[in-house]
Amino acid sequence: MKTRSKAKDGRRAISPSMNPKGALLAPSILSADFSRLGEELREVEAAGADWLHVDVMDGHFVPNLTVGPLVVQALKPWTRLPLDCHLMVSRPEDWIDAFVQAGADIITVHAEATVHLDRLLNRIRESGCRAGVSVNPGTSLAAIEEILDLVDLVLVMSVNPGFGGQKFIESALSKIERLAELRSSLTRQDGFLIEVDGGVNAENLGRLRRAGADVFVAGNAVFGTDDRRKAMAALRKALQ
Ligand code: DX5
Ligand code: ZN
């Protein structure tokens, strides 16, 4: 078992990223060149990425298959950035230990994928990883209201998960606004980050930031272009 640096509360220290002063960009490797993933990671890290978003799909919870813990483990030595693992799998509880050992920094599970969400989020936190919860476009925020004090991050899906390059679903904007309102009404001091995933691009990024999002996943907008540096710069500019 690897040793991990822990935060004061016993969880893994990946700050300052969990308490950002500004917005964070998290390129999704789903649209990267899978034959040279390590180099792709290095390129986007050099271009100013804050986190790396890893989309894990099981062909059951979503209609696509991607990567598992072995790939996370293989990618870990290629970057110093936090690995933001988005588990789009049924029964995510079966996979937590494997992703922790592989070197995941943030593990996000879907509220729709597990019956015992409270138990699962506690387990992720106890493992030393940061815990995230995600909701599909068709899922109400009511599904996660009771566990908001257990999460470091809420991932709002702005497409139906499964594929990169889909069209942004506009209702995500008001969902993020409502989530930000909920966050400001919480008693806990440290709050949680709001991450948005799906169809994010330079055109909608400013609106998403103003709605309250902190972390922006971008697959096609970064890896769908020839020049990653230029693509990242365009996203960063859109945030200003
Ligand atoms: C979709 C994934 C996303 C995807 C986003 O199911 O969760 O992270 O990679 O890709 P774009 O930015 O192309 O919509
Ligand atoms: Zn994702």
Coordinates of N, CA, C and O in Angstrom, one line a residue, residues 2 22 34 99 112 138 148 216:
K2 N 0.6 2.2 -0.9 CA 1.4 3.4 -0.9 C 1.1 4.3 0.3 O 0.0 4.3 0.9
G22 N -9.7 30.7 -7.7 CA -10.4 30.9 -9.0 C -11.0 29.7 -9.5 O -11.1 28.7 -8.8
F34 N -6.0 7.9 -27.1 CA -5.8 6.9 -26.2 C -4.5 6.1 -26.4 O -4.0 5.4 -25.5
F99 N -9.8 2.0 -7.0 CA -9.5 3.4 -7.5 C -8.6 4.1 -6.4 O -7.7 4.9 -6.8
E112 N -27.6 8.1 -8.8 CA -28.5 7.2 -9.3 C -28.0 5.8 -9.3 O -28.7 4.8 -9.5
G138 N -31.6 14.4 -15.7 CA -32.9 14.1 -15.3 C -33.1 13.9 -13.8 O -34.3 13.6 -13.4
L148 N -25.3 16.6 1.4 CA -24.4 17.7 1.0 C -23.3 18.0 2.0 O -22.3 18.5 1.6
F216 N -14.6 23.1 -14.3 CA -15.2 22.9 -15.6 C -14.5 21.8 -16.3 O -13.3 21.9 -16.6

